[in-house]
Amino acid sequence: MAFVNKKVKVAAPATVANLVCGFDILGLCLHDPYDIMEVELLNEKKVIVKSADGYPLPEDPALNTAGAPLLEMLKEVEDNIGFSVLIHKRIKPGSGVGSSAASAAGAVVAANHLLDNRFTKDELVQFAMFGEKVASGVKHADNVTPCIFGGVTLIRSIFPLDIVPLSSPPLYVTVVHPQIEVRTADARAILKQKVLLKDAIKQWGNIAGLVAGFLKNDYDLIGRSLEDYLVEPVRSILIPGFDDLKKACKAAGALGGGISGSGPSIFMLSKEESTAKEVEKVMQQCYTQLGIDFHTYLTTINTGGVKILD
Amino acid sequence: MAFVNKKVKVAAPATVANLVCGFDILGLCLHDPYDIMEVELLNEKKVIVKSADGYPLPEDPALNTAGAPLLEMLKEVEDNIGFSVLIHKRIKPGSGVGSSAASAAGAVVAANHLLDNRFTKDELVQFAMFGEKVASGVKHADNVTPCIFGGVTLIRSIFPLDIVPLSSPPLYVTVVHPQIEVRTADARAILKQKVLLKDAIKQWGNIAGLVAGFLKNDYDLIGRSLEDYLVEPVRSILIPGFDDLKKACKAAGALGGGISGSGPSIFMLSKEESTAKEVEKVMQQCYTQLGIDFHTYLTTINTGGVKILD
């Protein structure tokens, strides 16, 4: 068969997974930062992944975050085709805002565009999860789902995969990435395997409140629900300044926020842009005082997900 | 001050607490069954509660489910007034559909009507919880909240009380009350104090899905989310025939359902009335075969809660 497009360029955005109380089930998509990916159709069954920035990548595409999902996709494609991928990496790996997910999601959305969108978004998430497995050892969908769907997403269940896109009111998202290393494996390892039922009940009260807040456009409810009794108290130990920064951001007017993914980035949601700017200042002051290098981003919820540029 | 109304009659409906995965946080209000309560204003600071059915009640109103909330309310009232309550009990105590909550909620809504609605619904819930404390030893809001607010309600947090009314699509509710005794205290005692984090995550995925299903009018999502990994597997042991009945109800087309409150009643949600009728037949067959006496109710979600009759 003939394909209309031979090449495509996409923007693959950063994402925030977990959303405080929504550990392992809720995520949202950001406008900034994002990777640029150029994907080209090949007329043989192979996958090539290259970095445009000289960033070292594994030669074997099966060991690469963008390559592994495309190899999975090709298993479902009868045509004798393949893909060549060039990645302009702008989302710093290890920052906790879905850098690996952006590579995986960007690759499959771009490839699907070249294949005249024959796969559903749910199928693209399934493919992209193979990239997360390469990156972290776990086939999780926390970041690839909001990256592909855009907006706020709920993963009700992972086996079988059940994705529920959630509407939300406009929100400003301020992110600070302190330049320290928090290994996802460490962040997982320190979690307690067992939790008190009474704490779990508080947690799911907040999850229910957060989902209702998004769907009812209730900013106050979103803010009240952004409490985490189970994961944040344990994981925040790995992030210097976390507690003080969170308090200061809320004092500056943020609705709430917490650890992005497994960290070290911290995100805060605000109703107004002016508040989000104040929150950014607070973040900058905090890590300047602590003498830790950092980046900040002030952005909004990206309802479109991976974007076809040309 | 002068009060416009001296007497009022209300219908105080049954409620379903817990809603499967929504343990301790979600509840809904039914049209049937309901108690009838007649409340009269007295010109002295006292509370009298009487049964219209000869059902024995404690003489001390502080020990009575309807009396205790009214005594709490009177603490907030400067006027030298009181209330006399006559209860026509139609919701069988111990059935698991909020019999005590109906007495408590009906009493405070009726009294508030006589006081020209000076208290908010949130305040009425606070008063009514004192009735639950008398009934079960725990000041819970699981049933009084949907009884007072109507519809589907989320209790995001109990201290401080944070109630979130949720919209829902029209639903038929079939309830079977097998005439066995399940003591709330026993149903509480057999719960595990600690749960696996991975099970809690599945549970809150379903809670998030259920809330989203109600707010998005998504019947299928409601059905898929009505799974309980933590409480039902333990509590259902106390209810003969539970597993088979649930399977048969779902096979008959029910979206899903489970234990109402702490049991022994079982509820099932259906999209269509015809399905709900089939579900009712299944329930009748099940407990007829088991040789256990039962009642069934086929009703709908009551969005109004306690209703002023005259």
Coordinates of C-alpha atoms in Angstrom, one line a residue:
Chain A
M1 CA 0.0 0.0 0.0
A2 CA 1.0 3.6 -0.6
F3 CA 1.5 6.0 2.4
V4 CA 0.5 9.6 2.0
N5 CA 3.3 11.0 4.3
K6 CA 6.8 9.8 4.4
K7 CA 8.1 12.1 7.1
V8 CA 6.7 13.8 10.2
K9 CA 7.9 16.1 12.9
V10 CA 6.2 16.0 16.3
A11 CA 6.4 17.8 19.7
A12 CA 6.3 15.3 22.5
P13 CA 5.5 17.0 25.8
A14 CA 6.5 16.5 29.4
T15 CA 3.9 15.0 31.8
V16 CA 3.3 15.0 35.5
A17 CA 2.4 11.5 36.9
N18 CA 0.8 10.6 40.2
L19 CA -0.8 14.0 41.0
V20 CA -0.2 13.7 44.7
C21 CA -3.0 11.5 46.0
G22 CA -3.5 9.9 42.6
F23 CA -0.5 7.6 42.9
D24 CA -0.2 5.3 39.9
I25 CA -3.5 6.3 38.4
L26 CA -3.6 10.1 37.6
G27 CA -1.4 12.2 35.3
L28 CA -1.5 15.4 33.3
C29 CA 0.2 16.7 30.1
L30 CA 2.2 19.9 30.0
H31 CA 2.8 22.4 27.2
D32 CA 6.5 22.8 28.3
P33 CA 9.1 21.4 28.1
Y34 CA 8.8 19.1 25.1
D35 CA 11.0 17.1 22.8
I36 CA 11.1 17.4 19.0
M37 CA 11.1 14.2 17.1
E38 CA 11.4 13.6 13.4
V39 CA 10.2 10.3 12.2
E40 CA 10.7 8.9 8.6
L41 CA 9.2 5.9 6.9
L42 CA 11.7 3.3 5.8
N43 CA 10.9 0.7 3.1
E44 CA 12.4 -2.2 5.2
K45 CA 11.3 -3.7 8.5
K46 CA 13.8 -2.0 10.8
V47 CA 14.0 0.8 13.4
I48 CA 16.8 3.3 13.7
V49 CA 16.9 5.9 16.5
K50 CA 19.4 8.7 16.5
S51 CA 20.0 11.7 18.8
A52 CA 20.2 15.1 17.2
D53 CA 22.1 16.4 20.3
G54 CA 24.9 13.9 20.4
Y55 CA 23.3 12.2 23.4
P56 CA 24.6 8.6 23.5
L57 CA 21.8 6.1 22.6
P58 CA 22.0 2.2 22.7
E59 CA 22.7 0.9 19.2
D60 CA 20.0 -1.8 19.6
P61 CA 16.6 -0.1 19.1
A62 CA 15.0 -2.8 21.3
L63 CA 17.0 -1.2 24.2
N64 CA 15.9 2.3 23.3
T65 CA 12.9 4.1 24.8
A66 CA 11.7 5.3 21.4
G67 CA 12.8 2.1 19.5
A68 CA 11.2 -0.6 21.6
P69 CA 7.6 0.8 21.1
L70 CA 8.1 1.0 17.4
L71 CA 9.4 -2.6 17.2
E72 CA 6.2 -3.6 19.0
M73 CA 4.1 -1.6 16.6
L74 CA 5.8 -3.2 13.6
K75 CA 4.8 -6.6 14.9
E76 CA 1.2 -5.5 14.2
V77 CA 2.0 -4.1 10.7
E78 CA 2.0 -6.4 7.7
D79 CA 3.6 -3.9 5.3
N80 CA 7.4 -4.2 4.8
I81 CA 8.2 -0.9 6.4
G82 CA 10.2 0.6 9.3
F83 CA 11.0 3.9 10.9
S84 CA 14.0 6.2 11.4
V85 CA 13.7 8.5 14.4
L86 CA 15.7 11.6 15.2
I87 CA 15.3 12.9 18.7
H88 CA 15.9 16.5 19.8
K89 CA 15.9 15.9 23.6
R90 CA 14.8 18.9 25.5
I91 CA 13.2 17.2 28.5
K92 CA 16.0 16.3 30.8
P93 CA 16.2 12.5 31.5
G94 CA 15.7 11.7 35.2
S95 CA 13.8 15.0 35.9
G96 CA 10.5 13.3 36.8
V97 CA 8.4 14.9 34.1
G98 CA 8.3 12.0 31.8
S99 CA 11.3 12.3 29.6
S100 CA 11.3 8.7 28.6
A101 CA 7.6 8.7 28.1
A102 CA 7.9 11.6 25.7
S103 CA 10.3 9.6 23.5
A104 CA 8.0 6.6 23.6
A105 CA 4.8 8.5 23.0
G106 CA 6.2 10.8 20.4
A107 CA 7.6 7.9 18.4
V108 CA 4.3 6.0 18.3
V109 CA 2.1 9.0 17.6
A110 CA 4.4 10.1 14.8
A111 CA 4.6 6.5 13.4
N112 CA 0.9 6.1 13.6
H113 CA 0.5 9.4 11.7
L114 CA 2.7 7.9 8.9
L115 CA 0.5 4.8 8.9
D116 CA -2.7 6.9 8.4
N117 CA -3.7 6.6 12.1
R118 CA -4.6 2.9 11.9
F119 CA -4.0 2.4 15.7
T120 CA -6.2 3.8 18.5
K121 CA -4.8 5.9 21.3
D122 CA -5.3 2.9 23.7
E123 CA -3.2 0.8 21.3
L124 CA -0.5 3.5 21.1
V125 CA -0.3 3.5 24.9
Q126 CA 0.2 -0.3 24.9
F127 CA 3.1 0.1 22.4
A128 CA 4.6 3.1 24.3
M129 CA 4.6 1.1 27.6
F130 CA 7.4 -1.0 26.1
G131 CA 9.5 2.1 26.1
E132 CA 8.9 2.6 29.8
K133 CA 9.9 -0.9 30.4
V134 CA 13.2 -0.3 28.7
A135 CA 13.7 3.0 30.7
S136 CA 12.7 1.9 34.2
G137 CA 12.1 -1.9 34.1
V138 CA 8.4 -1.4 34.7
K139 CA 5.8 -1.3 31.9
H140 CA 3.9 1.6 33.5
A141 CA 1.5 3.9 31.7
D142 CA 1.5 6.8 34.1
N143 CA 3.3 9.2 31.7
V144 CA 2.7 7.8 28.3
T145 CA -1.1 8.0 28.8
P146 CA -1.3 11.8 29.4
C147 CA 1.4 12.3 26.8
I148 CA -0.7 10.6 24.1
F149 CA -4.2 11.6 25.2
G150 CA -3.4 15.1 26.5
G151 CA -5.1 16.8 29.4
V152 CA -5.7 14.9 32.7
T153 CA -6.0 11.2 32.4
L154 CA -7.1 8.4 34.8
I155 CA -5.7 4.9 34.4
R156 CA -8.5 3.0 36.2
S157 CA -6.8 -0.3 35.6
I158 CA -3.6 -1.3 33.9
F159 CA -4.4 -5.0 33.3
P160 CA -6.6 -4.7 31.4
L161 CA -5.8 -1.2 30.3
D162 CA -8.7 1.1 31.1
I163 CA -8.0 4.8 30.3
V164 CA -10.5 7.5 31.3
P165 CA -9.8 11.0 29.9
L166 CA -10.9 13.7 32.4
S167 CA -11.8 17.2 31.6
S168 CA -10.4 20.0 33.9
P169 CA -10.7 23.7 34.3
P170 CA -7.8 25.8 33.0
L171 CA -4.8 25.4 35.3
Y172 CA -1.3 26.9 35.5
V173 CA 1.4 24.5 36.3
T174 CA 4.7 25.6 37.8
V175 CA 7.4 23.0 37.9
V176 CA 10.8 23.2 39.5
H177 CA 13.5 20.6 38.7
P178 CA 16.3 20.6 41.3
Q179 CA 19.4 19.1 39.7
I180 CA 19.7 16.2 42.0
E181 CA 19.3 12.5 41.1
V182 CA 16.4 10.5 42.4
R183 CA 16.5 7.0 40.9
T184 CA 13.0 5.7 40.1
A185 CA 14.0 2.4 41.4
D186 CA 15.0 4.0 44.8
A187 CA 11.8 6.0 44.9
R188 CA 9.9 2.7 44.4
A189 CA 12.0 0.7 46.9
I190 CA 11.3 3.0 49.8
L191 CA 7.6 2.7 49.5
K192 CA 5.9 0.6 52.2
Q193 CA 4.3 -2.5 50.8
K194 CA 1.5 -2.4 53.4
V195 CA -0.5 0.6 54.5
L196 CA -3.1 1.3 57.2
L197 CA -6.6 0.9 55.9
K198 CA -7.6 4.1 57.6
D199 CA -4.9 6.0 55.8
A200 CA -5.9 4.4 52.5
I201 CA -9.5 5.6 53.1
K202 CA -8.2 9.2 53.6
Q203 CA -6.2 8.8 50.4
W204 CA -9.1 7.6 48.3
G205 CA -11.4 10.3 49.7
N206 CA -8.9 12.7 48.3
I207 CA -8.6 10.9 45.0
A208 CA -12.4 11.0 44.6
G209 CA -12.3 14.7 45.5
L210 CA -9.6 15.4 43.0
V211 CA -11.5 13.6 40.2
A212 CA -14.7 15.4 41.1
G213 CA -12.8 18.7 41.3
F214 CA -11.5 18.3 37.8
L215 CA -14.8 17.3 36.3
K216 CA -16.8 19.9 38.2
N217 CA -14.3 22.7 37.5
D218 CA -14.1 23.2 41.3
Y219 CA -10.7 24.8 42.0
D220 CA -11.1 24.8 45.8
L221 CA -12.0 21.1 45.8
I222 CA -9.0 20.4 43.6
G223 CA -6.8 22.3 46.2
R224 CA -8.4 20.6 49.2
S225 CA -7.9 17.1 47.6
L226 CA -4.2 17.5 46.8
E227 CA -3.1 15.7 50.0
D228 CA -1.1 12.5 50.0
Y229 CA -1.0 10.5 53.2
L230 CA 0.9 7.5 51.8
V231 CA 3.6 8.2 49.2
E232 CA 4.7 11.8 49.6
P233 CA 5.6 11.5 53.3
V234 CA 8.1 8.7 52.3
R235 CA 9.4 10.0 49.0
S236 CA 9.7 13.6 49.9
I237 CA 12.7 12.6 52.1
L238 CA 14.7 12.2 48.9
I239 CA 14.1 15.8 47.8
P240 CA 15.9 18.5 49.8
G241 CA 13.7 21.4 50.8
F242 CA 10.5 19.7 49.8
D243 CA 8.3 20.5 52.9
D244 CA 9.4 24.1 53.2
L245 CA 9.0 24.7 49.5
K246 CA 5.5 23.2 49.4
K247 CA 4.4 25.3 52.4
A248 CA 5.8 28.5 50.8
C249 CA 4.1 27.7 47.4
K250 CA 0.7 27.2 49.1
A251 CA 1.3 30.4 51.1
A252 CA 1.9 32.2 47.7
G253 CA -1.5 31.0 46.6
A254 CA -0.9 27.7 44.8
L255 CA -3.9 25.3 45.0
G256 CA -1.5 22.5 45.9
G257 CA 0.9 20.2 44.3
G258 CA 3.7 17.7 45.2
I259 CA 6.3 15.4 43.7
S260 CA 6.1 15.0 39.9
G261 CA 6.3 11.3 39.1
S262 CA 8.9 9.9 41.4
G263 CA 10.8 13.2 41.5
P264 CA 12.9 15.1 41.9
S265 CA 10.7 17.7 40.1
I266 CA 8.0 19.3 42.1
F267 CA 4.8 20.8 40.5
M268 CA 2.3 23.2 41.8
L269 CA -1.2 24.0 40.3
S270 CA -2.6 27.6 40.3
K271 CA -5.8 29.1 39.2
E272 CA -4.3 32.4 38.0
E273 CA -1.1 33.1 36.0
S274 CA 0.0 35.8 38.4
T275 CA -0.1 33.2 41.3
A276 CA 1.8 30.7 39.2
K277 CA 4.5 33.4 38.7
E278 CA 4.7 34.1 42.4
V279 CA 5.0 30.3 42.9
E280 CA 7.9 30.2 40.4
K281 CA 9.7 33.0 42.4
V282 CA 9.2 31.0 45.6
M283 CA 10.7 27.9 44.0
Q284 CA 13.7 29.9 42.6
Q285 CA 14.3 31.5 46.0
C286 CA 14.1 28.1 47.8
Y287 CA 16.7 26.3 45.6
T288 CA 18.9 29.4 45.3
Q289 CA 19.1 29.4 49.2
L290 CA 19.8 25.7 49.3
G291 CA 22.6 26.1 46.7
I292 CA 21.1 23.5 44.4
D293 CA 21.0 24.2 40.7
F294 CA 17.5 24.1 39.2
H295 CA 15.2 24.8 36.2
T296 CA 11.7 26.1 36.5
Y297 CA 8.8 25.9 34.0
L298 CA 5.6 27.9 34.1
T299 CA 3.1 26.3 31.8
T300 CA -0.5 25.1 31.4
I301 CA -2.3 21.9 30.9
N302 CA -1.8 20.6 27.3
T303 CA -5.1 19.1 26.3
G304 CA -3.8 17.9 22.9
G305 CA -0.8 15.7 23.9
V306 CA 1.8 14.8 21.3
K307 CA 1.4 17.4 18.5
I308 CA 2.0 16.9 14.7
L309 CA 4.1 19.9 13.6
D310 CA 4.6 19.1 9.9
Chain B
M1 CA -39.5 34.8 67.8
A2 CA -42.5 33.3 66.1
F3 CA -42.3 30.2 64.0
V4 CA -44.4 29.8 60.9
N5 CA -44.9 26.1 61.1
K6 CA -45.6 24.1 64.3
K7 CA -45.7 20.7 62.8
V8 CA -44.2 18.9 59.9
K9 CA -44.3 15.4 58.4
V10 CA -41.3 14.1 56.4
A11 CA -40.3 11.0 54.4
A12 CA -36.8 9.9 55.5
P13 CA -35.4 7.5 52.9
A14 CA -33.1 4.5 53.0
T15 CA -29.6 4.9 51.8
V16 CA -26.8 2.7 50.4
A17 CA -23.4 3.4 52.0
N18 CA -19.9 2.4 50.8
L19 CA -20.9 1.7 47.1
V20 CA -18.5 -1.2 46.7
C21 CA -15.1 0.3 46.1
G22 CA -16.1 3.6 47.8
F23 CA -15.8 2.2 51.3
D24 CA -16.4 5.0 53.9
I25 CA -16.7 7.8 51.3
L26 CA -19.5 7.2 48.8
G27 CA -23.2 6.8 49.4
L28 CA -26.5 7.2 47.6
C29 CA -30.1 7.9 48.5
L30 CA -33.1 5.7 47.6
H31 CA -36.7 6.4 47.0
D32 CA -37.8 3.2 48.8
P33 CA -38.1 2.2 51.5
Y34 CA -38.6 5.2 53.8
D35 CA -39.7 6.1 57.3
I36 CA -42.5 8.6 58.0
M37 CA -41.7 11.0 60.8
E38 CA -43.9 13.6 62.4
V39 CA -42.2 16.4 64.2
E40 CA -43.9 19.0 66.4
L41 CA -42.5 22.1 67.9
L42 CA -42.6 22.3 71.8
N43 CA -42.4 25.4 73.8
E44 CA -39.9 24.1 76.3
K45 CA -36.3 22.9 75.8
K46 CA -36.9 19.1 75.6
V47 CA -37.0 16.3 73.1
I48 CA -39.6 13.5 73.1
V49 CA -39.3 10.6 70.7
K50 CA -42.1 8.1 70.3
S51 CA -42.7 5.1 68.0
A52 CA -46.0 4.9 66.1
D53 CA -45.5 1.2 65.7
G54 CA -45.1 0.1 69.3
Y55 CA -41.3 -0.4 68.6
P56 CA -39.6 -0.1 72.0
L57 CA -37.5 3.1 72.2
P58 CA -35.1 4.2 75.0
E59 CA -36.9 6.7 77.3
D60 CA -33.8 9.0 77.4
P61 CA -33.8 10.9 74.1
A62 CA -30.0 11.1 74.3
L63 CA -29.9 7.4 73.8
N64 CA -32.2 7.5 70.8
T65 CA -31.1 7.8 67.2
A66 CA -33.6 10.6 66.4
G67 CA -33.3 12.3 69.8
A68 CA -29.5 12.7 70.1
P69 CA -29.2 14.8 67.0
L70 CA -32.1 17.0 68.1
L71 CA -30.5 17.6 71.5
E72 CA -27.3 18.6 69.7
M73 CA -29.3 21.0 67.5
L74 CA -31.0 22.5 70.5
K75 CA -27.5 23.4 72.0
E76 CA -27.2 25.8 69.0
V77 CA -30.7 27.3 69.4
E78 CA -31.3 30.2 71.8
D79 CA -35.1 30.0 71.7
N80 CA -36.9 28.1 74.5
I81 CA -38.2 25.4 72.2
G82 CA -38.0 21.6 71.8
F83 CA -39.3 18.9 69.6
S84 CA -41.7 15.9 69.8
V85 CA -41.0 13.2 67.3
L86 CA -43.3 10.4 66.2
I87 CA -41.6 7.7 64.0
H88 CA -43.4 5.3 61.6
K89 CA -40.5 2.9 61.1
R90 CA -40.6 1.2 57.7
I91 CA -36.9 0.7 57.1
K92 CA -36.0 -2.4 59.1
P93 CA -33.3 -1.8 61.7
G94 CA -30.1 -3.8 61.0
S95 CA -30.9 -4.2 57.3
G96 CA -27.9 -2.2 56.1
V97 CA -29.8 0.5 54.2
G98 CA -29.5 3.2 56.8
S99 CA -32.4 2.7 59.1
S100 CA -30.8 4.6 62.0
A101 CA -29.6 7.3 59.6
A102 CA -33.1 7.9 58.3
S103 CA -34.3 8.5 61.9
A104 CA -31.4 10.9 62.5
A105 CA -31.6 12.7 59.2
G106 CA -35.4 12.9 59.1
A107 CA -35.4 14.4 62.6
V108 CA -32.9 17.2 61.9
V109 CA -34.4 18.0 58.4
A110 CA -37.9 18.2 59.9
A111 CA -36.7 20.3 62.9
N112 CA -34.8 22.6 60.6
H113 CA -37.9 23.1 58.6
L114 CA -39.7 24.2 61.7
L115 CA -36.8 26.6 62.5
D116 CA -37.2 28.2 59.1
N117 CA -34.1 26.4 57.7
R118 CA -31.5 28.2 59.8
F119 CA -29.0 25.4 59.6
T120 CA -27.1 24.4 56.4
K121 CA -27.1 20.8 55.2
D122 CA -23.6 20.4 56.3
E123 CA -24.6 21.4 59.8
L124 CA -27.5 19.0 59.7
V125 CA -25.1 16.2 58.8
Q126 CA -23.0 17.2 61.9
F127 CA -26.1 16.9 64.1
A128 CA -27.3 13.7 62.6
M129 CA -23.9 12.0 63.1
F130 CA -24.7 12.0 66.9
G131 CA -27.6 9.7 66.0
E132 CA -25.2 7.3 64.3
K133 CA -23.0 7.4 67.4
V134 CA -25.9 6.3 69.5
A135 CA -26.8 3.5 67.0
S136 CA -23.4 2.1 66.2
G137 CA -20.9 3.7 68.5
V138 CA -19.2 5.5 65.6
K139 CA -20.0 9.0 64.5
H140 CA -20.0 8.2 60.8
A141 CA -21.7 10.2 58.1
D142 CA -21.9 7.5 55.4
N143 CA -25.7 7.2 55.4
V144 CA -26.9 10.5 57.0
T145 CA -25.1 12.5 54.2
P146 CA -26.9 11.0 51.2
C147 CA -30.1 10.9 53.3
I148 CA -29.9 14.7 53.8
F149 CA -28.4 15.8 50.5
G150 CA -30.1 13.2 48.2
G151 CA -28.4 11.7 45.2
V152 CA -24.9 10.4 45.3
T153 CA -22.6 11.9 47.8
L154 CA -18.8 11.9 48.4
I155 CA -17.4 12.4 51.9
R156 CA -13.9 13.5 51.0
S157 CA -13.0 14.0 54.6
I158 CA -14.8 13.5 57.9
F159 CA -12.6 15.7 60.1
P160 CA -13.1 18.3 58.9
L161 CA -16.3 17.4 57.2
D162 CA -16.1 17.9 53.5
I163 CA -19.2 16.8 51.5
V164 CA -19.2 16.8 47.7
P165 CA -22.6 16.1 46.0
L166 CA -22.1 14.2 42.8
S167 CA -24.5 14.2 39.8
S168 CA -25.3 10.8 38.3
P169 CA -27.2 9.4 35.4
P170 CA -30.6 7.8 36.1
L171 CA -30.1 4.4 37.8
Y172 CA -32.4 1.7 38.9
V173 CA -31.4 0.2 42.3
T174 CA -32.5 -3.3 43.3
V175 CA -32.0 -4.2 46.9
V176 CA -32.4 -7.6 48.6
H177 CA -32.5 -7.8 52.4
P178 CA -31.9 -11.4 53.5
Q179 CA -33.4 -11.7 57.0
I180 CA -30.1 -12.5 58.8
E181 CA -28.3 -10.5 61.3
V182 CA -24.9 -8.9 60.5
R183 CA -23.8 -6.7 63.4
T184 CA -22.1 -3.5 62.2
A185 CA -19.5 -4.1 65.0
D186 CA -18.7 -7.5 63.6
A187 CA -18.5 -6.3 60.0
R188 CA -16.0 -3.6 61.2
A189 CA -14.0 -6.1 63.4
I190 CA -13.2 -8.5 60.6
L191 CA -11.7 -5.8 58.4
K192 CA -7.9 -6.0 58.1
Q193 CA -6.2 -3.0 59.6
K194 CA -3.4 -3.1 57.1
V195 CA -3.8 -3.6 53.3
L196 CA -1.3 -4.1 50.5
L197 CA -0.4 -0.8 48.7
K198 CA -0.9 -2.6 45.4
D199 CA -4.4 -3.6 46.3
A200 CA -5.1 -0.1 47.6
I201 CA -4.0 1.3 44.3
K202 CA -6.5 -1.0 42.4
Q203 CA -9.2 0.2 44.8
W204 CA -8.6 3.9 44.3
G205 CA -8.4 3.4 40.5
N206 CA -11.9 2.0 40.8
I207 CA -13.0 4.8 43.1
A208 CA -11.7 7.4 40.7
G209 CA -13.4 5.5 37.8
L210 CA -16.7 5.4 39.7
V211 CA -16.7 9.1 40.5
A212 CA -15.8 9.8 36.9
G213 CA -18.6 7.4 35.7
F214 CA -21.2 9.2 37.8
L215 CA -20.1 12.7 36.7
K216 CA -19.7 11.8 33.0
N217 CA -23.0 9.8 32.9
D218 CA -20.9 6.8 31.7
Y219 CA -22.8 3.6 32.6
D220 CA -20.1 1.2 31.4
L221 CA -17.5 3.0 33.4
I222 CA -19.7 2.8 36.5
G223 CA -20.1 -0.9 35.9
R224 CA -16.4 -1.6 35.3
S225 CA -15.5 0.4 38.5
L226 CA -17.8 -1.4 40.8
E227 CA -15.1 -3.8 42.1
D228 CA -13.8 -4.0 45.6
Y229 CA -10.5 -5.7 46.4
L230 CA -10.4 -4.9 50.1
V231 CA -13.6 -4.9 51.9
E232 CA -16.1 -7.1 50.0
P233 CA -13.8 -10.2 50.0
V234 CA -13.8 -10.1 53.8
R235 CA -17.3 -9.0 54.6
S236 CA -19.1 -11.1 52.0
I237 CA -18.3 -14.1 54.1
L238 CA -21.0 -13.0 56.6
I239 CA -23.7 -13.0 53.9
P240 CA -24.8 -16.5 52.6
G241 CA -25.0 -16.8 48.9
F242 CA -23.3 -13.5 48.2
D243 CA -20.8 -14.6 45.5
D244 CA -23.3 -16.6 43.5
L245 CA -26.0 -13.9 43.8
K246 CA -23.6 -11.2 42.5
K247 CA -22.6 -13.3 39.5
A248 CA -26.2 -14.1 38.7
C249 CA -27.2 -10.4 38.9
K250 CA -24.4 -9.3 36.6
A251 CA -25.3 -12.1 34.2
A252 CA -28.9 -10.7 34.3
G253 CA -27.5 -7.4 33.1
A254 CA -26.8 -5.4 36.3
L255 CA -24.0 -2.9 36.0
G256 CA -22.6 -4.1 39.3
G257 CA -23.2 -3.8 43.0
G258 CA -22.3 -5.3 46.3
I259 CA -22.9 -5.1 50.0
S260 CA -25.1 -2.2 51.1
G261 CA -23.4 -0.5 54.1
S262 CA -22.1 -3.3 56.3
G263 CA -24.8 -5.6 55.1
P264 CA -26.7 -7.9 55.0
S265 CA -28.6 -6.1 52.3
I266 CA -27.1 -6.4 48.8
F267 CA -27.7 -3.7 46.1
M268 CA -27.4 -3.8 42.3
L269 CA -27.4 -0.9 39.9
S270 CA -29.0 -1.2 36.5
K271 CA -29.4 1.2 33.5
E272 CA -32.9 -0.1 32.5
E273 CA -35.9 -0.8 34.6
S274 CA -36.4 -4.1 32.8
T275 CA -33.0 -5.2 33.8
A276 CA -33.6 -4.2 37.4
K277 CA -36.7 -6.4 37.4
E278 CA -34.7 -9.3 36.1
V279 CA -32.2 -8.7 38.8
E280 CA -35.0 -8.7 41.4
K281 CA -36.1 -12.1 40.2
V282 CA -32.6 -13.4 40.4
M283 CA -32.4 -12.2 44.0
Q284 CA -35.7 -13.7 44.9
Q285 CA -34.7 -17.1 43.4
C286 CA -31.4 -17.1 45.2
Y287 CA -32.8 -16.6 48.7
T288 CA -35.8 -18.8 48.1
Q289 CA -33.4 -21.6 47.2
L290 CA -31.3 -20.9 50.2
G291 CA -34.4 -21.0 52.4
I292 CA -33.7 -17.5 53.9
D293 CA -36.5 -15.0 54.3
F294 CA -36.0 -11.8 52.4
H295 CA -37.4 -8.5 51.2
T296 CA -36.6 -6.9 47.8
Y297 CA -36.9 -3.3 46.7
L298 CA -36.8 -2.0 43.2
T299 CA -36.3 1.7 43.3
T300 CA -34.3 4.6 41.8
I301 CA -31.8 7.2 43.1
N302 CA -33.6 9.8 45.2
T303 CA -32.0 13.1 44.3
G304 CA -34.0 15.1 46.9
G305 CA -33.2 13.2 50.2
V306 CA -35.5 13.7 53.2
K307 CA -38.8 15.1 51.8
I308 CA -41.2 17.5 53.5
L309 CA -44.6 16.0 53.0
D310 CA -46.8 18.6 54.8

